[in-house]
Amino acid sequence: MNDRVLGGRVFAAVMLAVLVAAGGCKRKHGVGKTLETFSPDYSNQLQQLDATGNLPILRWPNYTDYKNYVQNFYAMREYRLAWTRDKKPVKATTDVIHLFQTIDRKGLNPVDYDADRWPQRLSALSSASDEELAKFDIAMTVCTMRLISDLHIGRVNPQHFDFDVNAVGKRYDLPTFLAENVVDSEDVASQIALVEPNSDQYRATEDALGKYIDLAKANPQWDPLPAVTKPILPGGEYPGLQVMWQRLMILGDAQEGAPQGNEYTADVAEVVKHFQHRHGLEENGKLGPQTIAALNVSPAARIHQFQATLERWRWLPDEFLKAPLQVNLPEFVLRVHDPVTHKLDFSMRVVVGQFIGQHQTPVFTQKMKYIVFRPYWTVTTNIARKEIAPHVAKDPGYLGKKNFEVVNAQGQPVASYNADSIAQGRVIVREKPGPKNSLGLVKFMFPNQYDIYMHSTPATQLFANSKRDFSHGCIRLQEPEKLADWVLKDQPEWTEEKIHDAMDNGPDNKTVVLKQPLSVVIFYATALVAEDGDIHFYDDVYQYDKQLEDVLRQGYPYPWFKEEVKPKTAPGETV
């Protein structure tokens, strides 16, 4: 049987083996029960219809990516119909159709599962021919398989976007799960809910999406607020104040008690600060163009952000769903969670890769395995050729003045070099350790093909900005000492004093291997539910949401073939 494996060439639905083990072992009778009470042999009709992997009555007729699974499902059932009995839908059928019709509340598109077509199909069952009954059955099977797989691992292979996220461990036997856990189930919703990511953050995002769907339905009109040419401060006037206040109430930032007139008071400014906090804006209480622009984004538009975030949650392998170290790129924040309780220990600001210049930090998962105190920064050949060699050509003493040194491949100092030997890569240029080093005094290594890591930085002034995409791809930390203390807390020989001494005094390039590797997720959520329950939104700084939306707009079959992950930045250029 062909498994649908993330990175595999053929799309085939996957699920945790434990689901089959847990659900299937308790329901061995499921298929037999169905065969006893359901329709006779429909092998001719089902096999002929399924031969091509194309069913014209579907919104997305091409299901070749599920064809083998559909065949296996019906072979298990000896080619009996699964979804009707005596030309009437079984309970599971109506339950699954209801799920199709409400699946938008889980961030999926009802159209993908023919949600609006099922009422007519149901009404036509009583007069359906054998061929029409078989078409109905295959359509239900394909749409249900698509739904289960989409909820479990998402619709698009993350490697399609050059993201190194691998769900190879999430394979499962979809035909068996469908036969034993769905078609005979008295509670389809709870069975299918088992395939969703087991994450409080995922569930909170799903709940928040539901709230915004309701907001969008209740507030279809969302006209632009009056524009401002310069920020309005407390004491000023804003002609759209009453409409703005009503909007802030709808979104949960303001309470009852609208201000009188159009005066932008200090109390209004405090409410605006809360809105700014939730939208990744500078929390200054000033009503400027960026704040007005965020207020003009309707709840309906925000729904797309939830959908993209939920899709990425489904990509994550199970071992990374509750990763203790999570960076949210568009938020520019690292969150550190207790590995056992999964509660938030602390968070800090980070600087991530620039959008301009194609230095975007990608989405990926890895394990942090070691840290390095007082590291060298080895300059890549590309940077050496473009940026270092021209300076050396003008001033042979340039490297010494800038705290660089030249070494050979073995790391031994080279006394004789020139601009040509640097540009041609015959020698290696590296920045000496110390507080002015580009990597600061510590780096945190989770080896990956992008050569991206977390590190301290001498450019601490950048953390004051609300938008912090300034690096070549690596992740700069606002509080590196705090993270070092936390990472080494289970290694008692590394006391807080010893850690700080290692950073301040050396030795240089000191590697410390972690006793237990730590899961790291570099994530991208433009819609996020914070620990206090507030719903936050962030700009699509890398256009990753737009890329995903463009692909999903094309419909089934979504890209799922294996693609080589291409690093978004040249190795070593990620500081």
Coordinates of C-alpha atoms in Angstrom, one line a residue:
M1 CA 0.0 0.0 0.0
N2 CA 1.3 3.5 -0.8
D3 CA 1.5 5.6 2.3
R4 CA 1.1 9.3 2.0
V5 CA 4.2 10.5 3.7
L6 CA 5.3 14.1 3.9
G7 CA 7.9 14.4 1.2
G8 CA 6.6 11.3 -0.6
R9 CA 5.9 11.5 -4.3
V10 CA 2.3 10.3 -4.1
F11 CA -0.3 12.0 -1.9
A12 CA -1.9 9.4 0.4
A13 CA -3.7 10.3 3.6
V14 CA -1.9 9.6 6.9
M15 CA -2.6 9.4 10.5
L16 CA -1.1 8.3 13.8
A17 CA -0.8 4.6 14.1
V18 CA -2.0 4.9 17.7
L19 CA -5.4 6.0 16.4
V20 CA -6.0 2.8 14.6
A21 CA -4.5 0.9 17.5
A22 CA -6.6 2.7 20.1
G23 CA -9.8 2.9 18.1
G24 CA -9.5 -0.1 15.7
C25 CA -8.6 -2.7 18.4
K26 CA -11.7 -2.0 20.3
R27 CA -13.9 -2.1 17.1
K28 CA -12.8 -5.2 15.3
H29 CA -16.5 -5.9 14.6
G30 CA -16.9 -2.7 12.7
V31 CA -16.4 -3.9 9.2
G32 CA -18.3 -7.1 9.8
K33 CA -21.3 -5.3 11.3
T34 CA -21.4 -3.1 8.2
L35 CA -21.2 -6.1 5.8
E36 CA -24.1 -7.9 7.6
T37 CA -26.5 -5.0 7.5
F38 CA -25.6 -2.9 4.5
S39 CA -26.0 -3.2 0.7
P40 CA -25.1 -6.2 -1.5
D41 CA -22.0 -6.5 -3.6
Y42 CA -21.4 -3.4 -5.7
S43 CA -18.0 -4.5 -7.0
N44 CA -18.7 -3.8 -10.7
Q45 CA -20.0 -0.3 -10.2
L46 CA -17.3 0.7 -7.6
Q47 CA -14.4 -0.8 -9.4
Q48 CA -15.4 0.8 -12.7
L49 CA -15.9 4.2 -11.2
D50 CA -12.7 4.1 -9.1
A51 CA -10.5 2.8 -12.0
T52 CA -9.4 6.3 -13.1
G53 CA -9.3 8.2 -9.8
N54 CA -11.6 10.8 -11.3
L55 CA -15.3 11.4 -10.3
P56 CA -16.9 14.2 -12.2
I57 CA -19.7 14.8 -9.7
L58 CA -17.0 16.1 -7.2
R59 CA -16.1 19.8 -7.0
W60 CA -12.5 18.6 -7.3
P61 CA -12.9 15.5 -9.5
N62 CA -9.3 14.3 -9.5
Y63 CA -8.6 12.1 -6.5
T64 CA -5.7 10.1 -7.9
D65 CA -3.7 11.0 -4.7
Y66 CA -6.3 8.9 -2.8
K67 CA -7.1 6.3 -5.4
N68 CA -5.2 3.4 -3.8
Y69 CA -6.7 4.2 -0.4
V70 CA -10.2 4.2 -1.8
Q71 CA -9.6 0.8 -3.5
N72 CA -8.3 -0.7 -0.3
F73 CA -11.2 0.7 1.6
Y74 CA -13.8 -1.0 -0.6
A75 CA -11.7 -4.2 -0.9
M76 CA -11.8 -4.5 2.9
R77 CA -15.6 -4.2 2.7
E78 CA -15.9 -6.7 -0.2
Y79 CA -17.2 -3.9 -2.3
R80 CA -20.3 -3.2 -0.3
L81 CA -21.6 0.4 0.0
A82 CA -20.5 2.2 3.2
W83 CA -22.7 5.3 3.4
T84 CA -26.2 4.2 2.5
R85 CA -28.6 1.4 3.4
D86 CA -31.7 0.7 1.4
K87 CA -31.1 4.0 -0.4
K88 CA -31.1 6.0 2.8
P89 CA -28.1 7.6 4.5
V90 CA -26.7 5.9 7.6
K91 CA -26.2 8.1 10.7
A92 CA -22.5 8.5 10.0
T93 CA -23.3 9.9 6.6
T94 CA -25.4 12.8 7.9
D95 CA -22.9 13.4 10.7
V96 CA -20.0 13.6 8.3
I97 CA -22.0 15.9 5.9
H98 CA -22.7 18.2 8.9
L99 CA -19.0 18.3 9.5
F100 CA -18.3 19.2 5.9
Q101 CA -20.8 22.0 6.2
T102 CA -19.3 23.5 9.4
I103 CA -15.6 22.7 8.7
D104 CA -14.9 26.4 8.2
R105 CA -14.8 26.7 12.0
K106 CA -11.7 24.4 11.9
G107 CA -10.0 26.6 9.3
L108 CA -10.8 24.4 6.2
N109 CA -12.9 25.3 3.2
P110 CA -16.4 23.6 3.0
V111 CA -16.2 23.7 -0.8
D112 CA -13.3 21.3 -0.7
Y113 CA -15.7 18.6 0.6
D114 CA -18.7 19.5 -1.6
A115 CA -20.5 20.9 1.4
D116 CA -23.2 22.7 -0.7
R117 CA -23.8 19.7 -3.0
W118 CA -24.7 17.1 -0.4
P119 CA -28.4 18.2 0.3
Q120 CA -29.3 17.6 -3.3
R121 CA -27.5 14.3 -3.4
L122 CA -29.3 13.2 -0.3
S123 CA -32.7 14.1 -1.7
A124 CA -31.9 12.1 -4.9
L125 CA -31.0 8.9 -3.0
S126 CA -34.5 7.4 -2.9
S127 CA -34.7 7.2 -6.7
A128 CA -31.0 6.5 -7.4
S129 CA -29.8 3.8 -9.7
D130 CA -27.0 1.4 -8.6
E131 CA -24.5 3.4 -10.4
E132 CA -25.7 6.6 -8.8
L133 CA -25.5 5.0 -5.4
A134 CA -21.9 3.9 -6.1
K135 CA -21.0 7.5 -7.2
F136 CA -22.6 8.8 -4.0
D137 CA -20.6 6.3 -1.9
I138 CA -17.2 7.0 -3.5
A139 CA -17.8 10.8 -3.3
M140 CA -18.5 10.4 0.5
T141 CA -15.4 8.2 0.9
V142 CA -13.1 10.6 -1.0
C143 CA -14.4 13.7 0.7
T144 CA -14.1 12.1 4.2
M145 CA -10.6 10.8 3.5
R146 CA -9.6 14.3 2.3
L147 CA -11.1 15.9 5.4
I148 CA -9.4 13.5 7.8
S149 CA -6.0 14.0 6.2
D150 CA -6.4 17.7 5.9
L151 CA -7.2 18.0 9.6
H152 CA -4.2 15.8 10.6
I153 CA -1.3 16.9 8.4
G154 CA -2.7 19.9 6.5
R155 CA -3.4 20.2 2.8
V156 CA 0.0 21.2 1.3
N157 CA 3.4 19.7 1.8
P158 CA 5.4 22.3 3.7
Q159 CA 8.4 21.3 1.6
H160 CA 6.6 22.8 -1.3
F161 CA 7.5 26.2 0.3
D162 CA 11.1 25.1 1.1
F163 CA 10.3 24.6 4.7
D164 CA 12.1 21.7 6.4
V165 CA 9.1 20.2 8.3
N166 CA 8.8 16.5 8.1
A167 CA 5.7 14.5 9.2
V168 CA 7.1 11.1 8.1
G169 CA 6.2 9.7 11.5
K170 CA 2.5 10.5 11.1
R171 CA 1.7 7.7 8.6
Y172 CA -1.3 5.5 9.4
D173 CA -3.8 3.1 7.8
L174 CA -6.5 5.5 6.5
P175 CA -8.9 2.8 5.1
T176 CA -8.9 0.9 8.4
F177 CA -9.5 4.0 10.4
L178 CA -12.4 5.0 8.1
A179 CA -13.9 1.6 8.3
E180 CA -13.5 1.0 12.0
N181 CA -13.8 4.5 13.5
V182 CA -16.1 6.4 11.2
V183 CA -18.7 4.6 9.1
D184 CA -20.2 2.8 12.1
S185 CA -19.5 5.5 14.7
E186 CA -22.2 6.9 16.9
D187 CA -20.1 10.0 17.4
V188 CA -18.3 10.8 14.2
A189 CA -17.2 14.3 15.4
S190 CA -15.3 13.0 18.4
Q191 CA -13.6 10.3 16.3
I192 CA -12.4 12.7 13.7
A193 CA -11.3 15.2 16.3
L194 CA -8.7 12.6 17.4
V195 CA -6.7 13.2 14.2
E196 CA -6.2 17.0 15.0
P197 CA -3.0 18.2 16.6
N198 CA -3.0 17.6 20.3
S199 CA -2.0 21.1 21.3
D200 CA -3.7 23.7 23.6
Q201 CA -2.4 26.4 21.3
Y202 CA -4.0 24.7 18.3
R203 CA -7.3 24.4 20.0
A204 CA -7.2 28.0 21.3
T205 CA -6.5 29.1 17.7
E206 CA -9.4 27.1 16.5
D207 CA -11.7 28.6 19.1
A208 CA -10.6 32.1 18.2
L209 CA -11.4 31.4 14.6
G210 CA -14.9 30.5 15.5
K211 CA -15.3 33.8 17.3
Y212 CA -14.1 35.7 14.3
I213 CA -16.4 33.8 12.0
D214 CA -19.3 34.9 14.2
L215 CA -18.0 38.5 14.3
A216 CA -17.7 38.5 10.5
K217 CA -21.3 37.3 10.1
A218 CA -22.6 39.9 12.7
N219 CA -20.5 42.7 11.2
P220 CA -20.5 42.4 7.4
Q221 CA -20.1 46.1 6.9
W222 CA -16.6 47.3 7.8
D223 CA -16.0 50.6 6.1
P224 CA -12.6 52.4 6.2
L225 CA -12.1 54.9 9.1
P226 CA -11.1 58.4 8.2
A227 CA -7.4 58.6 7.3
V228 CA -4.9 60.6 9.3
T229 CA -1.9 62.3 7.9
K230 CA -0.1 62.5 11.2
P231 CA -0.6 60.8 14.6
I232 CA -3.4 62.1 16.8
L233 CA -2.4 62.6 20.4
P234 CA -4.6 62.8 23.5
G235 CA -6.4 66.2 23.4
G236 CA -6.7 66.1 19.7
E237 CA -9.8 65.6 17.6
Y238 CA -10.7 62.6 15.3
P239 CA -13.8 62.7 13.2
G240 CA -14.2 59.0 13.1
L241 CA -13.9 58.5 16.9
Q242 CA -17.5 57.2 17.5
V243 CA -17.2 54.6 14.7
M244 CA -13.7 53.7 15.9
W245 CA -14.9 53.2 19.5
Q246 CA -17.7 51.0 18.3
R247 CA -15.2 48.9 16.4
L248 CA -12.9 48.6 19.4
M249 CA -15.9 47.4 21.4
I250 CA -16.7 44.7 18.8
L251 CA -13.1 43.5 18.8
G252 CA -13.0 43.4 22.6
D253 CA -10.6 46.2 23.3
A254 CA -13.1 48.7 24.6
Q255 CA -15.9 48.3 27.1
E256 CA -19.3 50.1 27.4
G257 CA -19.3 53.9 27.8
A258 CA -18.4 55.6 24.5
P259 CA -16.6 58.9 24.8
Q260 CA -18.6 62.0 24.0
G261 CA -17.9 63.9 20.7
N262 CA -14.7 63.5 18.7
E263 CA -12.1 64.3 21.4
Y264 CA -9.3 61.8 21.5
T265 CA -8.9 61.6 25.3
A266 CA -6.3 59.9 27.4
D267 CA -8.8 57.2 28.2
V268 CA -9.3 56.5 24.5
A269 CA -5.6 56.4 24.0
E270 CA -5.3 53.6 26.7
V271 CA -7.8 51.5 24.8
V272 CA -5.9 52.1 21.6
K273 CA -2.7 51.0 23.3
H274 CA -4.4 47.6 24.1
F275 CA -5.4 47.3 20.4
Q276 CA -1.8 48.2 19.4
H277 CA -0.4 45.5 21.7
R278 CA -2.6 42.9 20.1
H279 CA -1.6 43.9 16.6
G280 CA 2.2 44.0 17.0
L281 CA 2.3 47.8 16.8
E282 CA 4.3 50.3 18.8
E283 CA 2.3 50.7 22.0
N284 CA 2.3 54.5 22.2
G285 CA -1.4 55.3 22.3
K286 CA -1.0 57.6 19.2
L287 CA -3.7 57.2 16.5
G288 CA -1.5 57.0 13.4
P289 CA -1.7 55.6 9.9
Q290 CA -0.6 52.1 11.0
T291 CA -3.1 51.8 13.8
I292 CA -5.9 53.1 11.5
A293 CA -4.8 50.5 8.8
A294 CA -5.1 47.7 11.4
L295 CA -8.5 48.9 12.6
N296 CA -9.6 48.8 9.0
V297 CA -8.9 45.1 8.6
S298 CA -12.3 43.4 8.9
P299 CA -13.0 40.2 11.0
A300 CA -13.7 38.4 7.7
A301 CA -10.2 39.3 6.5
R302 CA -8.7 38.1 9.8
I303 CA -10.2 34.6 9.1
H304 CA -7.6 33.9 6.5
Q305 CA -4.8 34.5 9.1
F306 CA -6.4 31.9 11.4
Q307 CA -6.7 29.4 8.5
A308 CA -3.0 29.8 7.6
T309 CA -1.9 29.4 11.2
L310 CA -4.0 26.2 11.7
E311 CA -2.6 24.7 8.5
R312 CA 1.0 25.2 9.9
W313 CA 0.1 23.6 13.2
R314 CA -1.1 20.5 11.3
W315 CA 2.3 20.3 9.6
L316 CA 4.2 19.8 12.9
P317 CA 5.4 16.3 13.8
D318 CA 3.9 15.3 17.1
E319 CA 7.2 15.6 19.0
F320 CA 7.3 19.3 18.1
L321 CA 3.7 20.2 18.9
K322 CA 4.7 21.1 22.5
A323 CA 8.3 22.2 21.8
P324 CA 9.8 24.1 24.7
L325 CA 11.4 26.6 22.4
Q326 CA 9.1 28.3 19.9
V327 CA 10.0 31.3 17.8
N328 CA 7.0 33.1 16.1
L329 CA 8.6 34.9 13.2
P330 CA 6.0 37.6 12.4
E331 CA 5.7 38.4 16.1
F332 CA 9.5 38.6 16.5
V333 CA 9.2 36.7 19.8
L334 CA 10.8 33.5 21.4
R335 CA 8.6 31.7 23.9
V336 CA 10.3 29.3 26.3
H337 CA 8.0 26.6 27.9
D338 CA 8.6 24.1 30.6
P339 CA 9.4 20.7 28.9
V340 CA 7.2 18.8 31.3
T341 CA 4.2 21.1 32.1
H342 CA 4.4 23.0 28.8
K343 CA 3.6 26.2 30.7
L344 CA 5.2 29.4 29.6
D345 CA 8.4 30.1 31.6
F346 CA 9.3 33.4 29.8
S347 CA 9.5 35.1 26.4
M348 CA 11.8 37.6 24.8
R349 CA 12.1 39.7 21.8
V350 CA 14.1 38.5 18.8
V351 CA 15.5 39.8 15.5
V352 CA 14.8 37.6 12.5
G353 CA 15.8 37.6 8.8
Q354 CA 15.2 40.5 6.6
F355 CA 12.4 40.3 4.0
I356 CA 14.4 42.6 1.7
G357 CA 17.3 40.7 0.2
Q358 CA 15.7 37.3 0.4
H359 CA 17.0 36.6 3.9
Q360 CA 13.7 35.4 5.3
T361 CA 14.0 32.9 8.2
P362 CA 12.2 29.7 7.1
V363 CA 9.7 27.6 9.0
F364 CA 11.4 24.4 10.3
T365 CA 11.8 22.1 13.3
Q366 CA 15.0 20.8 14.9
K367 CA 16.6 19.8 18.1
M368 CA 18.9 22.1 20.1
K369 CA 22.0 20.0 20.9
Y370 CA 24.7 22.3 22.1
I371 CA 25.7 25.9 22.8
V372 CA 28.9 27.8 22.2
F373 CA 30.3 30.4 24.5
R374 CA 32.4 33.3 23.0
P375 CA 32.0 31.9 19.4
Y376 CA 34.0 32.8 16.3
W377 CA 32.0 34.1 13.4
T378 CA 33.4 32.5 10.2
V379 CA 32.7 34.8 7.2
T380 CA 31.4 32.9 4.2
T381 CA 33.2 33.0 0.9
N382 CA 30.5 35.1 -0.7
I383 CA 30.6 37.8 2.0
A384 CA 34.4 37.7 2.0
R385 CA 34.5 38.2 -1.7
K386 CA 31.8 40.9 -1.9
E387 CA 32.4 42.9 1.4
I388 CA 35.7 42.0 2.9
A389 CA 38.1 41.7 0.0
P390 CA 37.4 45.2 -1.4
H391 CA 38.3 46.7 2.0
V392 CA 41.5 44.7 2.2
A393 CA 42.5 45.9 -1.3
K394 CA 42.2 49.5 -0.1
D395 CA 43.6 48.9 3.4
P396 CA 45.8 45.8 4.1
G397 CA 45.3 46.5 7.8
Y398 CA 41.5 46.5 7.6
L399 CA 41.0 43.1 9.2
G400 CA 43.1 43.8 12.3
K401 CA 41.2 47.0 12.9
K402 CA 37.8 45.3 12.7
N403 CA 38.7 42.3 15.0
F404 CA 39.1 39.8 12.2
E405 CA 41.8 37.2 11.6
V406 CA 42.8 35.0 8.6
V407 CA 43.2 31.2 9.1
N408 CA 43.6 28.1 6.9
A409 CA 41.2 25.2 6.7
Q410 CA 42.7 23.7 9.9
G411 CA 42.0 27.0 11.8
Q412 CA 45.7 27.9 12.0
P413 CA 46.6 31.6 11.6
V414 CA 47.8 32.7 8.1
A415 CA 50.4 35.5 8.1
S416 CA 50.5 36.1 4.3
Y417 CA 47.3 36.9 2.5
N418 CA 45.8 39.6 0.2
A419 CA 42.5 40.6 -1.3
D420 CA 42.7 38.0 -4.1
S421 CA 43.4 35.1 -1.8
I422 CA 40.4 36.2 0.3
A423 CA 38.1 36.7 -2.7
Q424 CA 39.0 33.3 -4.1
G425 CA 38.4 31.5 -0.9
R426 CA 42.0 30.3 -0.5
V427 CA 42.0 31.5 3.1
I428 CA 39.2 31.8 5.7
V429 CA 38.3 35.1 7.4
R430 CA 36.7 34.9 10.8
E431 CA 35.7 37.4 13.5
K432 CA 37.5 37.0 16.8
P433 CA 35.3 36.2 19.9
G434 CA 34.3 38.9 22.2
P435 CA 31.5 41.3 23.1
K436 CA 31.8 43.1 19.7
N437 CA 31.6 39.8 17.7
S438 CA 28.6 39.7 15.4
L439 CA 27.3 36.6 17.3
G440 CA 27.8 38.2 20.7
L441 CA 29.0 36.0 23.5
V442 CA 26.9 32.8 23.0
K443 CA 25.1 30.9 20.3
F444 CA 22.6 28.2 20.5
M445 CA 22.9 25.4 18.0
F446 CA 20.2 23.2 16.5
P447 CA 22.0 21.9 13.4
N448 CA 20.0 22.4 10.2
Q449 CA 20.6 22.8 6.5
Y450 CA 19.9 26.5 6.6
D451 CA 22.8 27.1 9.0
I452 CA 20.4 29.1 11.2
Y453 CA 20.9 29.4 14.9
M454 CA 20.1 31.7 17.9
H455 CA 22.7 34.0 19.2
S456 CA 23.4 37.1 21.2
T457 CA 24.3 40.4 19.5
P458 CA 26.1 43.7 20.2
A459 CA 23.3 45.5 18.2
T460 CA 20.9 45.6 21.1
Q461 CA 19.3 48.8 20.0
L462 CA 17.3 46.9 17.4
F463 CA 15.1 45.2 20.0
A464 CA 13.4 48.5 20.6
N465 CA 11.7 48.4 17.2
S466 CA 8.2 46.8 16.9
K467 CA 9.2 45.3 13.5
R468 CA 12.5 43.4 13.9
D469 CA 13.5 41.8 10.6
F470 CA 17.1 42.9 10.3
S471 CA 19.3 39.8 10.2
H472 CA 20.6 37.6 7.4
G473 CA 18.4 34.8 8.6
C474 CA 19.6 33.9 12.1
I475 CA 17.7 34.7 15.3
R476 CA 19.2 37.3 17.6
L477 CA 18.2 37.1 21.2
Q478 CA 17.3 40.0 23.5
E479 CA 18.2 38.1 26.7
P480 CA 20.8 35.4 25.7
E481 CA 22.1 35.0 29.2
K482 CA 18.6 34.2 30.5
L483 CA 18.2 31.5 27.8
A484 CA 21.6 30.0 28.5
D485 CA 20.7 29.7 32.2
W486 CA 17.5 28.0 31.3
V487 CA 19.0 25.6 28.7
L488 CA 21.6 24.5 31.1
K489 CA 19.4 24.3 34.2
D490 CA 19.5 20.5 34.3
Q491 CA 23.3 20.5 34.3
P492 CA 24.2 21.5 37.8
E493 CA 27.9 22.1 37.1
W494 CA 26.8 25.0 34.9
T495 CA 25.8 27.5 37.6
E496 CA 24.6 31.0 36.7
E497 CA 27.9 32.4 37.8
K498 CA 29.9 29.8 35.7
I499 CA 27.7 30.6 32.6
H500 CA 28.2 34.3 32.9
D501 CA 32.0 33.8 33.5
A502 CA 32.2 31.7 30.4
M503 CA 30.5 34.5 28.4
D504 CA 32.6 37.3 29.9
N505 CA 36.0 35.7 30.3
G506 CA 36.3 32.6 28.2
P507 CA 37.8 30.3 27.1
D508 CA 36.9 31.2 23.5
N509 CA 34.7 29.0 21.3
K510 CA 33.7 26.8 24.3
T511 CA 31.2 24.1 23.3
V512 CA 28.8 22.7 25.9
V513 CA 26.7 19.7 24.8
L514 CA 23.2 19.6 26.3
K515 CA 22.4 16.6 28.4
Q516 CA 19.0 16.3 26.7
P517 CA 18.3 17.9 23.2
L518 CA 15.5 20.4 23.2
S519 CA 12.8 20.6 20.5
V520 CA 12.9 23.9 18.6
V521 CA 10.1 25.1 16.3
I522 CA 10.6 28.1 14.1
F523 CA 7.0 29.0 13.4
Y524 CA 4.9 31.5 11.4
A525 CA 1.6 32.5 13.0
T526 CA 0.0 35.8 12.0
A527 CA -2.9 35.0 14.2
L528 CA -2.1 33.9 17.8
V529 CA -3.9 33.4 21.1
A530 CA -1.7 34.6 23.9
E531 CA -1.4 33.1 27.4
D532 CA -3.9 35.6 28.8
G533 CA -6.5 34.7 26.1
D534 CA -6.1 37.8 24.1
I535 CA -6.1 37.3 20.3
H536 CA -3.1 38.8 18.5
F537 CA -2.5 39.6 14.9
Y538 CA 0.7 40.3 13.1
D539 CA 1.7 41.5 9.6
D540 CA 2.5 38.9 6.9
V541 CA 6.1 40.1 6.9
Y542 CA 7.4 37.4 4.7
Q543 CA 4.3 36.9 2.6
Y544 CA 4.2 33.3 3.7
D545 CA 0.4 33.6 4.3
K546 CA -0.1 34.9 0.8
Q547 CA 2.0 32.1 -0.7
L548 CA -0.1 29.5 1.1
E549 CA -3.4 31.1 0.2
D550 CA -2.3 31.3 -3.5
V551 CA -1.7 27.5 -3.5
L552 CA -4.9 26.6 -1.7
R553 CA -6.9 28.7 -4.1
Q554 CA -6.0 26.2 -6.8
G555 CA -8.0 23.3 -5.2
Y556 CA -7.3 19.6 -5.1
P557 CA -5.0 17.8 -5.6
Y558 CA -2.8 20.1 -3.5
P559 CA 1.0 19.9 -4.0
W560 CA 2.3 16.9 -2.1
F561 CA 5.2 15.6 -4.1
K562 CA 8.7 15.5 -2.8
E563 CA 10.7 18.6 -3.3
E564 CA 14.2 19.3 -2.2
V565 CA 14.3 21.9 0.5
K566 CA 16.3 24.8 -0.8
P567 CA 17.8 27.0 1.9
K568 CA 16.5 30.5 1.7
T569 CA 19.9 31.9 2.7
A570 CA 23.4 30.8 1.8
P571 CA 25.0 28.7 4.6
G572 CA 26.9 30.9 7.0
E573 CA 25.3 34.1 5.8
T574 CA 22.6 34.0 8.5
V575 CA 23.9 36.2 11.2

